[in-house]
PDB file of C-alpha atoms in Angstrom:
ATOM      1  CA  LYS A   1       0.000   0.000   0.000  1.00  0.00           C
ATOM      2  CA  SER A   2       2.954   2.351   0.475  1.00  0.00           C
ATOM      3  CA  ILE A   3       3.744   2.218  -3.253  1.00  0.00           C
ATOM      4  CA  ALA A   4       0.175   3.257  -4.124  1.00  0.00           C
ATOM      5  CA  ILE A   5       0.419   6.194  -1.702  1.00  0.00           C
ATOM      6  CA  ILE A   6       3.794   7.232  -3.145  1.00  0.00           C
ATOM      7  CA  GLN A   7       2.209   7.141  -6.616  1.00  0.00           C
ATOM      8  CA  GLN A   8      -0.704   9.359  -5.577  1.00  0.00           C
ATOM      9  CA  ILE A   9       1.540  11.866  -3.784  1.00  0.00           C
ATOM     10  CA  SER A  10       3.775  11.970  -6.865  1.00  0.00           C
ATOM     11  CA  LEU A  11       0.765  12.699  -9.061  1.00  0.00           C
ATOM     12  CA  ALA A  12      -0.380  15.423  -6.645  1.00  0.00           C
ATOM     13  CA  ASN A  13       3.107  16.998  -6.657  1.00  0.00           C
ATOM     14  CA  GLU A  14       3.480  16.859 -10.439  1.00  0.00           C
ATOM     15  CA  SER A  15       1.904  20.279 -10.973  1.00  0.00           C
ATOM     16  CA  GLU A  16       4.474  21.770  -8.583  1.00  0.00           C
ATOM     17  CA  GLY A  17       7.410  20.136 -10.343  1.00  0.00           C
ATOM     18  CA  GLY A  18       7.646  17.352  -7.781  1.00  0.00           C
ATOM     19  CA  GLY A  19       8.389  17.247  -4.104  1.00  0.00           C
ATOM     20  CA  THR A  20      10.026  15.077  -1.500  1.00  0.00           C
ATOM     21  CA  ILE A  21       8.575  12.064   0.266  1.00  0.00           C
ATOM     22  CA  VAL A  22      10.455  10.819   3.319  1.00  0.00           C
ATOM     23  CA  VAL A  23       9.749   7.251   4.404  1.00  0.00           C
ATOM     24  CA  LEU A  24      10.816   6.250   7.910  1.00  0.00           C
ATOM     25  CA  ALA A  25      10.466   2.521   8.462  1.00  0.00           C
ATOM     26  CA  ASP A  26      11.753  -0.124  10.809  1.00  0.00           C
ATOM     27  CA  ALA A  27      13.356  -1.987   7.891  1.00  0.00           C
ATOM     28  CA  PRO A  28      16.729  -1.823   6.158  1.00  0.00           C
ATOM     29  CA  LYS A  29      17.001   1.193   3.861  1.00  0.00           C
ATOM     30  CA  GLU A  30      18.352  -1.007   1.064  1.00  0.00           C
ATOM     31  CA  ASP A  31      15.253  -3.237   1.170  1.00  0.00           C
ATOM     32  CA  LEU A  32      12.983  -0.195   0.926  1.00  0.00           C
ATOM     33  CA  GLU A  33      14.947   1.204  -2.015  1.00  0.00           C
ATOM     34  CA  GLU A  34      14.862  -2.172  -3.760  1.00  0.00           C
ATOM     35  CA  HIS A  35      11.073  -2.364  -3.278  1.00  0.00           C
ATOM     36  CA  LEU A  36      10.681   1.071  -4.881  1.00  0.00           C
ATOM     37  CA  ALA A  37      13.050   0.208  -7.737  1.00  0.00           C
ATOM     38  CA  LEU A  38      11.036  -2.943  -8.444  1.00  0.00           C
ATOM     39  CA  ALA A  39       7.827  -0.909  -8.525  1.00  0.00           C
ATOM     40  CA  MET A  40       9.434   1.525 -10.957  1.00  0.00           C
ATOM     41  CA  SER A  41      10.677  -1.201 -13.299  1.00  0.00           C
ATOM     42  CA  GLN A  42       8.739  -1.990 -16.459  1.00  0.00           C
ATOM     43  CA  GLU A  43       8.534  -5.677 -15.532  1.00  0.00           C
ATOM     44  CA  ARG A  44       5.446  -5.159 -13.352  1.00  0.00           C
ATOM     45  CA  GLY A  45       3.179  -3.912 -16.135  1.00  0.00           C
ATOM     46  CA  SER A  46       2.129  -0.492 -14.859  1.00  0.00           C
ATOM     47  CA  ALA A  47       5.364   0.955 -13.536  1.00  0.00           C
ATOM     48  CA  LEU A  48       5.429   3.558 -10.790  1.00  0.00           C
ATOM     49  CA  GLU A  49       6.275   7.033 -12.047  1.00  0.00           C
ATOM     50  CA  LEU A  50       7.542   9.607  -9.577  1.00  0.00           C
ATOM     51  CA  MET A  51       7.005  12.630 -11.871  1.00  0.00           C
ATOM     52  CA  GLY A  52       9.762  14.720 -10.354  1.00  0.00           C
ATOM     53  CA  THR A  53       9.137  13.617  -6.775  1.00  0.00           C
ATOM     54  CA  ASN A  54      12.156  12.486  -4.783  1.00  0.00           C
ATOM     55  CA  VAL A  55      11.702   9.569  -2.361  1.00  0.00           C
ATOM     56  CA  VAL A  56      14.105   9.389   0.587  1.00  0.00           C
ATOM     57  CA  PHE A  57      14.236   6.297   2.777  1.00  0.00           C
ATOM     58  CA  ARG A  58      15.467   6.267   6.349  1.00  0.00           C
ATOM     59  CA  SER A  59      15.769   3.188   8.497  1.00  0.00           C
ATOM     60  CA  GLY A  60      14.748   3.641  12.099  1.00  0.00           C
ATOM     61  CA  ASN A  61      12.054   3.138  14.681  1.00  0.00           C
ATOM     62  CA  PRO A  62       9.192   5.546  13.926  1.00  0.00           C
ATOM     63  CA  LEU A  63       8.068   5.270  17.556  1.00  0.00           C
ATOM     64  CA  GLU A  64      11.165   7.083  18.790  1.00  0.00           C
ATOM     65  CA  GLU A  65      11.027  10.859  18.968  1.00  0.00           C
ATOM     66  CA  SER A  66      14.728  11.133  18.060  1.00  0.00           C
ATOM     67  CA  GLU A  67      14.106   9.223  14.823  1.00  0.00           C
ATOM     68  CA  LEU A  68      11.146  11.451  13.980  1.00  0.00           C
ATOM     69  CA  GLN A  69      13.326  14.524  14.549  1.00  0.00           C
ATOM     70  CA  ARG A  70      16.077  12.987  12.377  1.00  0.00           C
ATOM     71  CA  VAL A  71      13.687  12.944   9.413  1.00  0.00           C
ATOM     72  CA  SER A  72      12.450  16.482  10.246  1.00  0.00           C
ATOM     73  CA  VAL A  73       8.861  15.390  10.729  1.00  0.00           C
ATOM     74  CA  LEU A  74       7.890  18.884  11.946  1.00  0.00           C
ATOM     75  CA  THR A  75       8.769  20.378   8.541  1.00  0.00           C
ATOM     76  CA  ALA A  76       6.593  17.944   6.593  1.00  0.00           C
ATOM     77  CA  ARG A  77       3.409  19.088   4.880  1.00  0.00           C
ATOM     78  CA  SER A  78       1.625  16.046   6.288  1.00  0.00           C
ATOM     79  CA  VAL A  79       2.297  12.713   7.994  1.00  0.00           C
ATOM     80  CA  ILE A  80       0.742   9.418   6.936  1.00  0.00           C
ATOM     81  CA  VAL A  81       1.091   6.549   9.399  1.00  0.00           C
ATOM     82  CA  LEU A  82       0.398   3.173   7.799  1.00  0.00           C
ATOM     83  CA  SER A  83      -0.603   0.250   9.962  1.00  0.00           C
ATOM     84  CA  PRO A  84       1.880  -2.639  10.103  1.00  0.00           C
ATOM     85  CA  GLU A  85       0.423  -5.623   8.255  1.00  0.00           C
ATOM     86  CA  SER A  86       2.647  -8.115  10.082  1.00  0.00           C
ATOM     87  CA  LEU A  87       0.881  -7.653  13.446  1.00  0.00           C
ATOM     88  CA  SER A  88      -2.537  -8.657  14.718  1.00  0.00           C
ATOM     89  CA  PRO A  89      -5.124  -5.849  14.533  1.00  0.00           C
ATOM     90  CA  ASP A  90      -4.933  -5.086  18.259  1.00  0.00           C
ATOM     91  CA  GLU A  91      -1.123  -5.112  18.284  1.00  0.00           C
ATOM     92  CA  ALA A  92      -1.001  -2.952  15.159  1.00  0.00           C
ATOM     93  CA  ASP A  93      -3.465  -0.456  16.597  1.00  0.00           C
ATOM     94  CA  ALA A  94      -1.540  -0.286  19.883  1.00  0.00           C
ATOM     95  CA  ASN A  95       1.537   0.463  17.783  1.00  0.00           C
ATOM     96  CA  GLN A  96      -0.392   3.226  16.010  1.00  0.00           C
ATOM     97  CA  VAL A  97      -1.444   4.768  19.334  1.00  0.00           C
ATOM     98  CA  ARG A  98       2.223   4.851  20.421  1.00  0.00           C
ATOM     99  CA  GLN A  99       3.100   6.443  17.060  1.00  0.00           C
ATOM    100  CA  VAL A 100       0.533   9.199  17.520  1.00  0.00           C
ATOM    101  CA  MET A 101       1.762   9.788  21.068  1.00  0.00           C
ATOM    102  CA  ALA A 102       5.352  10.141  19.801  1.00  0.00           C
ATOM    103  CA  LEU A 103       4.223  12.657  17.180  1.00  0.00           C
ATOM    104  CA  LYS A 104       2.109  14.512  19.739  1.00  0.00           C
ATOM    105  CA  ALA A 105       5.138  14.760  22.043  1.00  0.00           C
ATOM    106  CA  LEU A 106       6.991  16.656  19.302  1.00  0.00           C
ATOM    107  CA  ASP A 107       4.121  19.087  18.729  1.00  0.00           C
ATOM    108  CA  GLY A 108       5.330  22.543  19.728  1.00  0.00           C
ATOM    109  CA  VAL A 109       9.030  21.629  19.996  1.00  0.00           C
ATOM    110  CA  ASN A 110      11.118  24.691  19.055  1.00  0.00           C
ATOM    111  CA  GLY A 111       7.883  26.519  18.251  1.00  0.00           C
ATOM    112  CA  ASN A 112       7.022  24.108  15.413  1.00  0.00           C
ATOM    113  CA  GLU A 113       3.599  22.563  15.204  1.00  0.00           C
ATOM    114  CA  CYS A 114       3.193  19.013  14.006  1.00  0.00           C
ATOM    115  CA  PRO A 115       1.752  18.839  10.488  1.00  0.00           C
ATOM    116  CA  PRO A 116      -1.610  17.167   9.843  1.00  0.00           C
ATOM    117  CA  VAL A 117      -1.476  13.471  10.758  1.00  0.00           C
ATOM    118  CA  VAL A 118      -3.505  10.696   9.150  1.00  0.00           C
ATOM    119  CA  VAL A 119      -3.269   7.323  10.873  1.00  0.00           C
ATOM    120  CA  GLU A 120      -4.500   3.961   9.595  1.00  0.00           C
ATOM    121  CA  VAL A 121      -6.212   1.717  12.145  1.00  0.00           C
ATOM    122  CA  GLN A 122      -7.184  -1.912  11.603  1.00  0.00           C
ATOM    123  CA  ASP A 123     -10.016  -2.363  14.123  1.00  0.00           C
ATOM    124  CA  VAL A 124     -12.879   0.129  14.188  1.00  0.00           C
ATOM    125  CA  ASP A 125     -13.336  -0.549  17.923  1.00  0.00           C
ATOM    126  CA  ASN A 126      -9.864   0.880  18.587  1.00  0.00           C
ATOM    127  CA  SER A 127     -10.453   4.194  16.826  1.00  0.00           C
ATOM    128  CA  GLU A 128     -11.756   5.810  20.021  1.00  0.00           C
ATOM    129  CA  LEU A 129      -8.349   5.284  21.670  1.00  0.00           C
ATOM    130  CA  PHE A 130      -6.938   8.085  19.557  1.00  0.00           C
ATOM    131  CA  THR A 131      -9.545  10.502  20.854  1.00  0.00           C
ATOM    132  CA  LEU A 132      -8.498   9.597  24.395  1.00  0.00           C
ATOM    133  CA  VAL A 133      -4.725   9.963  23.943  1.00  0.00           C
ATOM    134  CA  ALA A 134      -4.612  12.852  21.483  1.00  0.00           C
ATOM    135  CA  PRO A 135      -7.963  14.551  20.927  1.00  0.00           C
ATOM    136  CA  ASP A 136      -8.229  16.476  17.641  1.00  0.00           C
ATOM    137  CA  PHE A 137      -4.629  15.597  16.736  1.00  0.00           C
ATOM    138  CA  ALA A 138      -4.941  12.924  14.047  1.00  0.00           C
ATOM    139  CA  GLU A 139      -7.433  11.846  11.422  1.00  0.00           C
ATOM    140  CA  VAL A 140      -8.164   8.169  12.034  1.00  0.00           C
ATOM    141  CA  ILE A 141      -8.939   5.978   9.035  1.00  0.00           C
ATOM    142  CA  VAL A 142     -10.156   2.389   9.391  1.00  0.00           C
ATOM    143  CA  ALA A 143      -9.162   1.356   5.876  1.00  0.00           C
ATOM    144  CA  HIS A 144     -10.970  -1.972   5.546  1.00  0.00           C
ATOM    145  CA  ASP A 145     -14.166  -0.485   6.984  1.00  0.00           C
ATOM    146  CA  LEU A 146     -14.007   2.458   4.587  1.00  0.00           C
ATOM    147  CA  ILE A 147     -13.261   0.204   1.614  1.00  0.00           C
ATOM    148  CA  GLY A 148     -16.165  -2.054   2.575  1.00  0.00           C
ATOM    149  CA  ARG A 149     -18.518   0.923   2.633  1.00  0.00           C
ATOM    150  CA  PHE A 150     -17.274   2.127  -0.743  1.00  0.00           C
ATOM    151  CA  MET A 151     -17.719  -1.335  -2.246  1.00  0.00           C
ATOM    152  CA  LEU A 152     -21.268  -1.605  -0.925  1.00  0.00           C
ATOM    153  CA  GLU A 153     -22.220   1.806  -2.297  1.00  0.00           C
ATOM    154  CA  CYS A 154     -20.588   1.033  -5.657  1.00  0.00           C
ATOM    155  CA  ALA A 155     -22.625  -2.185  -5.858  1.00  0.00           C
ATOM    156  CA  ARG A 156     -25.806  -0.230  -5.124  1.00  0.00           C
ATOM    157  CA  TYR A 157     -25.057   2.606  -7.552  1.00  0.00           C
ATOM    158  CA  PRO A 158     -23.450   1.528 -10.854  1.00  0.00           C
ATOM    159  CA  GLY A 159     -20.955   4.097 -12.103  1.00  0.00           C
ATOM    160  CA  LEU A 160     -20.124   5.374  -8.624  1.00  0.00           C
ATOM    161  CA  ALA A 161     -16.717   3.674  -8.742  1.00  0.00           C
ATOM    162  CA  CYS A 162     -15.728   5.836 -11.733  1.00  0.00           C
ATOM    163  CA  VAL A 163     -16.863   8.966  -9.911  1.00  0.00           C
ATOM    164  CA  LEU A 164     -14.934   8.035  -6.753  1.00  0.00           C
ATOM    165  CA  GLU A 165     -11.811   7.206  -8.763  1.00  0.00           C
ATOM    166  CA  SER A 166     -11.873  10.561 -10.529  1.00  0.00           C
ATOM    167  CA  MET A 167     -12.528  12.432  -7.259  1.00  0.00           C
ATOM    168  CA  MET A 168      -9.893  10.682  -5.174  1.00  0.00           C
ATOM    169  CA  GLY A 169      -7.129  10.052  -7.667  1.00  0.00           C
ATOM    170  CA  PHE A 170      -4.773  12.624  -9.070  1.00  0.00           C
ATOM    171  CA  GLU A 171      -4.564  11.089 -12.552  1.00  0.00           C
ATOM    172  CA  GLY A 172      -5.468  13.654 -15.173  1.00  0.00           C
ATOM    173  CA  SER A 173      -5.610  16.623 -12.772  1.00  0.00           C
TER     174      SER A 173
END
């Protein structure tokens, strides 16, 4: 899912001549770069195009404030926190709560406010935790719940999928 997000951000930045995406992950930098290079290769059919956007990978623990400062998170336009797929929903969501708390701890450091934060949660029942730990700090998205709703509405209203795709994608804009 990170490749799809990189593609959409690249499309959004195209009109501005590109931009910079910084990816902080608890994985080796070389593995992340290889994953991106594979997505950009022609072998996969529809290759990823960055359209002038630069992608920078940093290896580190995104739960640590020092790592977040190392990637200058406070200077970002926005922060997207993807849920780890390798953990159970409750473990992943607990990880996401810790991530939001680490970002919240940086809010206001050196007079800099944290940029808008969007966090992916796996279990809809856990979404209220974010209101408890950091009210009005992050937009919480329960991806599978949202996708399920979209699919149901698209089944009920033929043609809606095309409308949603044109509204939410940056292709052709």
